[in-house]
Amino acid sequence: MTTVVFDAPPAVSTAHAWMPSSPCGPGCLDSIDKAGAKRVAARLAGVAGLLLSYPFAHVMTPRGRRERMQRGYARLLLGCLGMRLRIVDNRAAADEHGVADEGGAALVPVRYGVPDRGVLVVTGHIGWTDIVALASVQPLGFVARADMLDWPLIGKLAKLMRVIPIERERLRELPGVVTAVGARLAAGERIGLFPEGTTWCGRAYGTMRPALFQAAVNTGAAVQPVRLRYLDRHGVPCTVPGFVGVDTFASSARRVLRSRGMIAEVVLEPVQQPGSDRRELARRCEAAVRGAERSRHGALDDTVWIEAGHTRVQDPSVTADAPEVRRPRRLPSLRGRRSAAVAR
């Protein structure tokens, strides 16, 4: 197998030079064992029932029991999406790992943090199912794309989860998001963050942007790096849940609901203290989540390795037979450099 490393051409964006983007597209998505029509219909009915009943359950459950109820709902929802949950806790010594599979519980329940102490949970971003998988470990709020609030069913759930909306196209709004995340952390809440700023397929990934890590630096909140993967029934990384390229929520949801045998694996890596430098904190968290793993693009049997940074590459599935094109890097203007200072 030939492995190719190449430089990506500069990002092309109508918003700003630091707009997060990824090369992932239709060529990244795997085929997987498909469930029958009756099972898909049953899953869809289960998802709808859970999402419609959750507001009532939220109101009727005493505050002290809501976390358990919310975790239970998230695990049921993950099951309705055709996924089993596997939790691996790497924060303890090697002989003390807490592991739970298929939604089961370890001897000591695995949690991101203790009550009333804020913690920032950071991981790579693959698709909308990430929120369900992470909430299946312990309920938490999220920083998520603003248009998610308008999605059918999921949008109402996002509002109940008090999602902090972010529009990556508008750099001027970024300081306000940092302030909102910091306030929630200072209040003792758990906040989930996808620092790459966009979705990748799961075999390839981008750089963790440091901007929102400033909220942890400002409040002194601990940061919990999480490695999130989706595996097929053979334990091989699977890209079916990837929300990439030309995907719509409807097409992504159909693909997930039709899949069979997937596992959502949530690996908790050692907690990082914030320190005083958000860039250094972002690098530490990225190293904790990725380790020595290299970002690869395309199918496993025809791997193309990519250098994932602040640039964008064309989806190989569109021009599979075209020769590689290298373009010179272009430096952003001084105006863009000043307006994006907070994002660096």
GROMACS .gro file of C-alpha atoms in nm:
model
  344
    1MET     CA    1   0.000   0.000   0.000
    2THR     CA    2   0.137   0.342  -0.096
    3THR     CA    3   0.119   0.614   0.167
    4VAL     CA    4   0.124   0.973   0.048
    5VAL     CA    5   0.182   1.283   0.258
    6PHE     CA    6   0.088   1.612   0.101
    7ASP     CA    7   0.041   1.976   0.186
    8ALA     CA    8  -0.310   2.110   0.161
    9PRO     CA    9  -0.393   2.426  -0.035
   10PRO     CA   10  -0.507   2.732   0.156
   11ALA     CA   11  -0.858   2.740   0.294
   12VAL     CA   12  -1.118   2.905   0.078
   13SER     CA   13  -1.390   3.070   0.280
   14THR     CA   14  -1.633   3.355   0.228
   15ALA     CA   15  -1.623   3.426   0.601
   16HIS     CA   16  -1.260   3.464   0.713
   17ALA     CA   17  -0.919   3.305   0.670
   18TRP     CA   18  -0.943   3.116   1.000
   19MET     CA   19  -1.278   2.952   0.918
   20PRO     CA   20  -1.245   2.582   1.022
   21SER     CA   21  -1.283   2.336   0.736
   22SER     CA   22  -1.200   1.974   0.666
   23PRO     CA   23  -1.134   1.764   0.356
   24CYS     CA   24  -1.381   1.493   0.449
   25GLY     CA   25  -1.661   1.415   0.209
   26PRO     CA   26  -1.864   1.129   0.056
   27GLY     CA   27  -1.548   0.933  -0.022
   28CYS     CA   28  -1.479   0.898   0.350
   29LEU     CA   29  -1.804   0.724   0.439
   30ASP     CA   30  -1.798   0.348   0.489
   31SER     CA   31  -2.060   0.092   0.404
   32ILE     CA   32  -2.173  -0.118   0.700
   33ASP     CA   33  -2.416  -0.399   0.776
   34LYS     CA   34  -2.764  -0.260   0.719
   35ALA     CA   35  -3.064  -0.316   0.942
   36GLY     CA   36  -3.395  -0.428   0.793
   37ALA     CA   37  -3.683  -0.191   0.723
   38LYS     CA   38  -3.884  -0.304   1.027
   39ARG     CA   39  -3.589  -0.246   1.261
   40VAL     CA   40  -3.528   0.097   1.113
   41ALA     CA   41  -3.893   0.189   1.163
   42ALA     CA   42  -3.880   0.068   1.523
   43ARG     CA   43  -3.564   0.270   1.586
   44LEU     CA   44  -3.720   0.582   1.438
   45ALA     CA   45  -4.029   0.538   1.654
   46GLY     CA   46  -3.809   0.492   1.961
   47VAL     CA   47  -3.608   0.807   1.885
   48ALA     CA   48  -3.923   1.011   1.835
   49GLY     CA   49  -4.077   0.876   2.155
   50LEU     CA   50  -3.770   0.957   2.362
   51LEU     CA   51  -3.732   1.308   2.225
   52LEU     CA   52  -4.101   1.386   2.266
   53SER     CA   53  -4.122   1.247   2.620
   54TYR     CA   54  -3.800   1.403   2.748
   55PRO     CA   55  -3.940   1.751   2.821
   56PHE     CA   56  -4.210   1.596   3.041
   57ALA     CA   57  -3.959   1.370   3.218
   58HIS     CA   58  -3.727   1.667   3.272
   59VAL     CA   59  -3.998   1.870   3.444
   60MET     CA   60  -4.133   1.583   3.653
   61THR     CA   61  -3.796   1.454   3.779
   62PRO     CA   62  -3.663   1.613   4.100
   63ARG     CA   63  -3.349   1.817   4.043
   64GLY     CA   64  -3.134   1.579   4.248
   65ARG     CA   65  -3.227   1.285   4.022
   66ARG     CA   66  -3.210   1.455   3.685
   67GLU     CA   67  -2.854   1.357   3.607
   68ARG     CA   68  -2.935   0.988   3.634
   69MET     CA   69  -3.252   1.036   3.429
   70GLN     CA   70  -3.067   1.233   3.160
   71ARG     CA   71  -2.791   0.974   3.135
   72GLY     CA   72  -3.051   0.699   3.104
   73TYR     CA   73  -3.231   0.886   2.825
   74ALA     CA   74  -2.903   0.941   2.639
   75ARG     CA   75  -2.817   0.570   2.658
   76LEU     CA   76  -3.162   0.469   2.539
   77LEU     CA   77  -3.133   0.718   2.252
   78LEU     CA   78  -2.793   0.579   2.158
   79GLY     CA   79  -2.946   0.230   2.156
   80CYS     CA   80  -3.228   0.349   1.931
   81LEU     CA   81  -2.962   0.477   1.691
   82GLY     CA   82  -2.827   0.122   1.673
   83MET     CA   83  -2.514   0.177   1.881
   84ARG     CA   84  -2.370   0.014   2.191
   85LEU     CA   85  -2.174   0.222   2.439
   86ARG     CA   86  -1.823   0.138   2.552
   87ILE     CA   87  -1.652   0.352   2.817
   88VAL     CA   88  -1.281   0.327   2.892
   89ASP     CA   89  -1.129   0.528   3.178
   90ASN     CA   90  -0.755   0.584   3.128
   91ARG     CA   91  -0.724   0.835   3.411
   92ALA     CA   92  -0.622   0.579   3.673
   93ALA     CA   93  -0.322   0.346   3.681
   94ALA     CA   94  -0.312   0.081   3.410
   95ASP     CA   95  -0.439  -0.189   3.646
   96GLU     CA   96  -0.727   0.024   3.774
   97HIS     CA   97  -0.903   0.112   3.451
   98GLY     CA   98  -1.280   0.140   3.473
   99VAL     CA   99  -1.442  -0.017   3.168
  100ALA     CA  100  -1.810  -0.046   3.084
  101ASP     CA  101  -1.949  -0.202   2.766
  102GLU     CA  102  -2.294  -0.199   2.606
  103GLY     CA  103  -2.415   0.068   2.844
  104GLY     CA  104  -2.318  -0.131   3.151
  105ALA     CA  105  -2.162   0.026   3.459
  106ALA     CA  106  -1.821  -0.023   3.613
  107LEU     CA  107  -1.789  -0.086   3.986
  108VAL     CA  108  -1.744   0.290   4.029
  109PRO     CA  109  -1.957   0.493   3.782
  110VAL     CA  110  -1.741   0.676   3.529
  111ARG     CA  111  -1.789   1.052   3.537
  112TYR     CA  112  -1.623   1.350   3.374
  113GLY     CA  113  -1.605   1.538   3.703
  114VAL     CA  114  -1.741   1.571   4.053
  115PRO     CA  115  -2.060   1.769   4.130
  116ASP     CA  116  -2.037   2.149   4.158
  117ARG     CA  117  -1.688   2.166   4.004
  118GLY     CA  118  -1.673   2.292   3.650
  119VAL     CA  119  -1.495   2.081   3.389
  120LEU     CA  120  -1.437   2.142   3.020
  121VAL     CA  121  -1.475   1.820   2.817
  122VAL     CA  122  -1.293   1.833   2.481
  123THR     CA  123  -1.291   1.582   2.196
  124GLY     CA  124  -1.272   1.555   1.820
  125HIS     CA  125  -1.590   1.615   1.622
  126ILE     CA  126  -1.734   1.348   1.391
  127GLY     CA  127  -2.108   1.411   1.377
  128TRP     CA  128  -2.427   1.499   1.565
  129THR     CA  129  -2.426   1.159   1.739
  130ASP     CA  130  -2.120   1.278   1.937
  131ILE     CA  131  -2.349   1.472   2.170
  132VAL     CA  132  -2.556   1.162   2.246
  133ALA     CA  133  -2.247   0.945   2.304
  134LEU     CA  134  -2.082   1.195   2.539
  135ALA     CA  135  -2.405   1.255   2.733
  136SER     CA  136  -2.437   0.879   2.781
  137VAL     CA  137  -2.137   0.894   3.016
  138GLN     CA  138  -2.252   1.196   3.216
  139PRO     CA  139  -2.492   1.477   3.116
  140LEU     CA  140  -2.326   1.801   3.010
  141GLY     CA  141  -2.393   2.117   2.818
  142PHE     CA  142  -2.231   2.180   2.481
  143VAL     CA  143  -2.089   2.448   2.258
  144ALA     CA  144  -2.248   2.361   1.923
  145ARG     CA  145  -2.327   2.509   1.584
  146ALA     CA  146  -2.603   2.765   1.612
  147ASP     CA  147  -2.824   2.617   1.340
  148MET     CA  148  -2.861   2.297   1.543
  149LEU     CA  149  -3.123   2.479   1.747
  150ASP     CA  150  -3.343   2.484   1.435
  151TRP     CA  151  -3.312   2.113   1.353
  152PRO     CA  152  -3.627   1.898   1.388
  153LEU     CA  153  -3.656   1.720   1.726
  154ILE     CA  154  -3.281   1.755   1.793
  155GLY     CA  155  -3.320   2.133   1.816
  156LYS     CA  156  -3.569   2.113   2.100
  157LEU     CA  157  -3.341   1.872   2.284
  158ALA     CA  158  -3.048   2.108   2.230
  159LYS     CA  159  -3.240   2.393   2.390
  160LEU     CA  160  -3.326   2.180   2.693
  161MET     CA  161  -2.958   2.087   2.722
  162ARG     CA  162  -2.879   2.461   2.725
  163VAL     CA  163  -2.651   2.439   2.424
  164ILE     CA  164  -2.424   2.742   2.385
  165PRO     CA  165  -2.460   2.836   2.016
  166ILE     CA  166  -2.158   2.942   1.814
  167GLU     CA  167  -2.135   3.080   1.461
  168ARG     CA  168  -1.782   3.017   1.339
  169GLU     CA  169  -1.839   3.256   1.051
  170ARG     CA  170  -1.857   3.552   1.294
  171LEU     CA  171  -1.528   3.602   1.474
  172ARG     CA  172  -1.659   3.906   1.661
  173GLU     CA  173  -1.899   3.682   1.854
  174LEU     CA  174  -1.622   3.452   1.976
  175PRO     CA  175  -1.532   3.653   2.291
  176GLY     CA  176  -1.896   3.636   2.397
  177VAL     CA  177  -1.896   3.257   2.362
  178VAL     CA  178  -1.576   3.238   2.570
  179THR     CA  179  -1.746   3.448   2.838
  180ALA     CA  180  -2.058   3.228   2.834
  181VAL     CA  181  -1.854   2.908   2.865
  182GLY     CA  182  -1.648   3.060   3.147
  183ALA     CA  183  -1.962   3.160   3.338
  184ARG     CA  184  -2.102   2.808   3.313
  185LEU     CA  185  -1.771   2.655   3.425
  186ALA     CA  186  -1.749   2.897   3.718
  187ALA     CA  187  -2.100   2.788   3.819
  188GLY     CA  188  -1.977   2.429   3.848
  189GLU     CA  189  -2.117   2.295   3.519
  190ARG     CA  190  -1.970   2.047   3.272
  191ILE     CA  191  -1.934   2.186   2.921
  192GLY     CA  192  -1.851   1.982   2.611
  193LEU     CA  193  -1.642   2.144   2.339
  194PHE     CA  194  -1.531   2.037   1.991
  195PRO     CA  195  -1.216   2.247   1.944
  196GLU     CA  196  -1.157   2.145   1.582
  197GLY     CA  197  -1.446   2.374   1.495
  198THR     CA  198  -1.590   2.143   1.229
  199THR     CA  199  -1.664   1.776   1.169
  200TRP     CA  200  -1.417   1.518   1.035
  201CYS     CA  201  -1.485   1.161   0.926
  202GLY     CA  202  -1.330   0.987   1.228
  203ARG     CA  203  -1.019   0.850   1.058
  204ALA     CA  204  -0.890   1.196   0.975
  205TYR     CA  205  -0.896   1.488   1.215
  206GLY     CA  206  -0.794   1.850   1.246
  207THR     CA  207  -0.608   2.077   1.484
  208MET     CA  208  -0.767   2.173   1.817
  209ARG     CA  209  -0.815   2.549   1.800
  210PRO     CA  210  -0.713   2.724   2.124
  211ALA     CA  211  -0.966   3.009   2.141
  212LEU     CA  212  -1.235   2.850   2.359
  213PHE     CA  213  -0.976   2.694   2.590
  214GLN     CA  214  -0.942   3.046   2.726
  215ALA     CA  215  -1.260   2.985   2.928
  216ALA     CA  216  -1.081   2.714   3.128
  217VAL     CA  217  -0.774   2.935   3.172
  218ASN     CA  218  -0.989   3.223   3.298
  219THR     CA  219  -1.177   3.011   3.551
  220GLY     CA  220  -0.909   2.759   3.648
  221ALA     CA  221  -1.143   2.475   3.546
  222ALA     CA  222  -0.994   2.132   3.477
  223VAL     CA  223  -1.004   2.001   3.119
  224GLN     CA  224  -1.105   1.643   3.041
  225PRO     CA  225  -0.971   1.517   2.705
  226VAL     CA  226  -1.187   1.244   2.552
  227ARG     CA  227  -1.111   1.016   2.261
  228LEU     CA  228  -1.436   0.939   2.082
  229ARG     CA  229  -1.449   0.667   1.816
  230TYR     CA  230  -1.716   0.471   1.633
  231LEU     CA  231  -1.633   0.106   1.564
  232ASP     CA  232  -1.798  -0.159   1.353
  233ARG     CA  233  -1.878  -0.505   1.490
  234HIS     CA  234  -1.520  -0.613   1.416
  235GLY     CA  235  -1.374  -0.331   1.626
  236VAL     CA  236  -1.250  -0.136   1.323
  237PRO     CA  237  -1.297   0.245   1.318
  238CYS     CA  238  -1.610   0.329   1.124
  239THR     CA  239  -1.703   0.656   0.950
  240VAL     CA  240  -2.079   0.596   0.911
  241PRO     CA  241  -2.172   0.861   1.176
  242GLY     CA  242  -1.952   1.122   1.004
  243PHE     CA  243  -2.151   1.439   0.926
  244VAL     CA  244  -1.929   1.567   0.646
  245GLY     CA  245  -1.923   1.714   0.298
  246VAL     CA  246  -2.265   1.757   0.138
  247ASP     CA  247  -2.443   1.571   0.419
  248THR     CA  248  -2.772   1.705   0.549
  249PHE     CA  249  -2.915   1.608   0.886
  250ALA     CA  250  -3.176   1.394   0.708
  251SER     CA  251  -2.922   1.200   0.499
  252SER     CA  252  -2.693   1.151   0.799
  253ALA     CA  253  -2.982   1.034   1.018
  254ARG     CA  254  -3.095   0.782   0.755
  255ARG     CA  255  -2.745   0.639   0.729
  256VAL     CA  256  -2.709   0.601   1.106
  257LEU     CA  257  -3.056   0.450   1.153
  258ARG     CA  258  -2.989   0.193   0.879
  259SER     CA  259  -2.656   0.082   1.026
  260ARG     CA  260  -2.605  -0.226   1.240
  261GLY     CA  261  -2.342  -0.341   1.486
  262MET     CA  262  -2.178  -0.007   1.567
  263ILE     CA  263  -2.008   0.075   1.897
  264ALA     CA  264  -1.960   0.427   2.034
  265GLU     CA  265  -1.634   0.415   2.228
  266VAL     CA  266  -1.566   0.695   2.478
  267VAL     CA  267  -1.212   0.694   2.620
  268LEU     CA  268  -1.135   0.932   2.908
  269GLU     CA  269  -0.771   1.038   2.904
  270PRO     CA  270  -0.584   1.197   3.201
  271VAL     CA  271  -0.726   1.531   3.314
  272GLN     CA  272  -0.530   1.843   3.216
  273GLN     CA  273  -0.495   2.148   3.440
  274PRO     CA  274  -0.552   2.473   3.249
  275GLY     CA  275  -0.231   2.662   3.326
  276SER     CA  276  -0.200   3.013   3.185
  277ASP     CA  277  -0.154   2.957   2.809
  278ARG     CA  278  -0.453   2.845   2.602
  279ARG     CA  279  -0.233   2.743   2.308
  280GLU     CA  280  -0.019   2.517   2.523
  281LEU     CA  281  -0.334   2.374   2.685
  282ALA     CA  282  -0.483   2.299   2.342
  283ARG     CA  283  -0.162   2.120   2.237
  284ARG     CA  284  -0.161   1.910   2.554
  285CYS     CA  285  -0.522   1.807   2.504
  286GLU     CA  286  -0.467   1.723   2.139
  287ALA     CA  287  -0.166   1.509   2.231
  288ALA     CA  288  -0.371   1.332   2.500
  289VAL     CA  289  -0.653   1.253   2.257
  290ARG     CA  290  -0.448   1.165   1.947
  291GLY     CA  291  -0.124   1.025   2.090
  292ALA     CA  292   0.098   0.893   1.811
  293GLU     CA  293  -0.197   0.832   1.577
  294ARG     CA  294  -0.168   0.996   1.236
  295SER     CA  295  -0.456   1.160   1.052
  296ARG     CA  296  -0.554   0.960   0.746
  297HIS     CA  297  -0.809   1.029   0.477
  298GLY     CA  298  -1.002   0.789   0.258
  299ALA     CA  299  -1.071   0.418   0.280
  300LEU     CA  300  -0.849   0.198   0.496
  301ASP     CA  301  -0.729  -0.007   0.199
  302ASP     CA  302  -0.617   0.303   0.003
  303THR     CA  303  -0.488   0.531   0.276
  304VAL     CA  304  -0.386   0.887   0.208
  305TRP     CA  305  -0.218   1.060   0.502
  306ILE     CA  306  -0.285   1.428   0.545
  307GLU     CA  307  -0.124   1.712   0.732
  308ALA     CA  308  -0.420   1.852   0.927
  309GLY     CA  309  -0.367   2.216   1.016
  310HIS     CA  310  -0.534   2.545   0.933
  311THR     CA  311  -0.585   2.455   0.569
  312ARG     CA  312  -0.834   2.272   0.356
  313VAL     CA  313  -0.790   1.997   0.099
  314GLN     CA  314  -1.019   1.880  -0.176
  315ASP     CA  315  -1.223   1.566  -0.122
  316PRO     CA  316  -1.028   1.286  -0.300
  317SER     CA  317  -1.355   1.116  -0.393
  318VAL     CA  318  -1.438   1.401  -0.633
  319THR     CA  319  -1.117   1.383  -0.837
  320ALA     CA  320  -0.984   1.037  -0.756
  321ASP     CA  321  -0.794   1.011  -1.085
  322ALA     CA  322  -0.672   1.368  -1.100
  323PRO     CA  323  -0.306   1.446  -1.033
  324GLU     CA  324  -0.220   1.610  -0.706
  325VAL     CA  325  -0.225   1.989  -0.722
  326ARG     CA  326  -0.008   2.200  -0.499
  327ARG     CA  327  -0.094   2.563  -0.446
  328PRO     CA  328   0.119   2.829  -0.280
  329ARG     CA  329   0.018   2.934   0.068
  330ARG     CA  330  -0.134   3.277   0.098
  331LEU     CA  331  -0.096   3.488   0.405
  332PRO     CA  332  -0.412   3.649   0.547
  333SER     CA  333  -0.440   4.026   0.536
  334LEU     CA  334  -0.352   4.239   0.836
  335ARG     CA  335  -0.720   4.311   0.888
  336GLY     CA  336  -0.798   3.941   0.907
  337ARG     CA  337  -0.499   3.892   1.137
  338ARG     CA  338  -0.629   4.153   1.382
  339SER     CA  339  -0.993   4.039   1.378
  340ALA     CA  340  -0.895   3.677   1.433
  341ALA     CA  341  -0.649   3.737   1.717
  342VAL     CA  342  -0.882   3.583   1.972
  343ALA     CA  343  -0.912   3.264   1.767
  344ARG     CA  344  -0.540   3.191   1.766
   0.00000   0.00000   0.00000
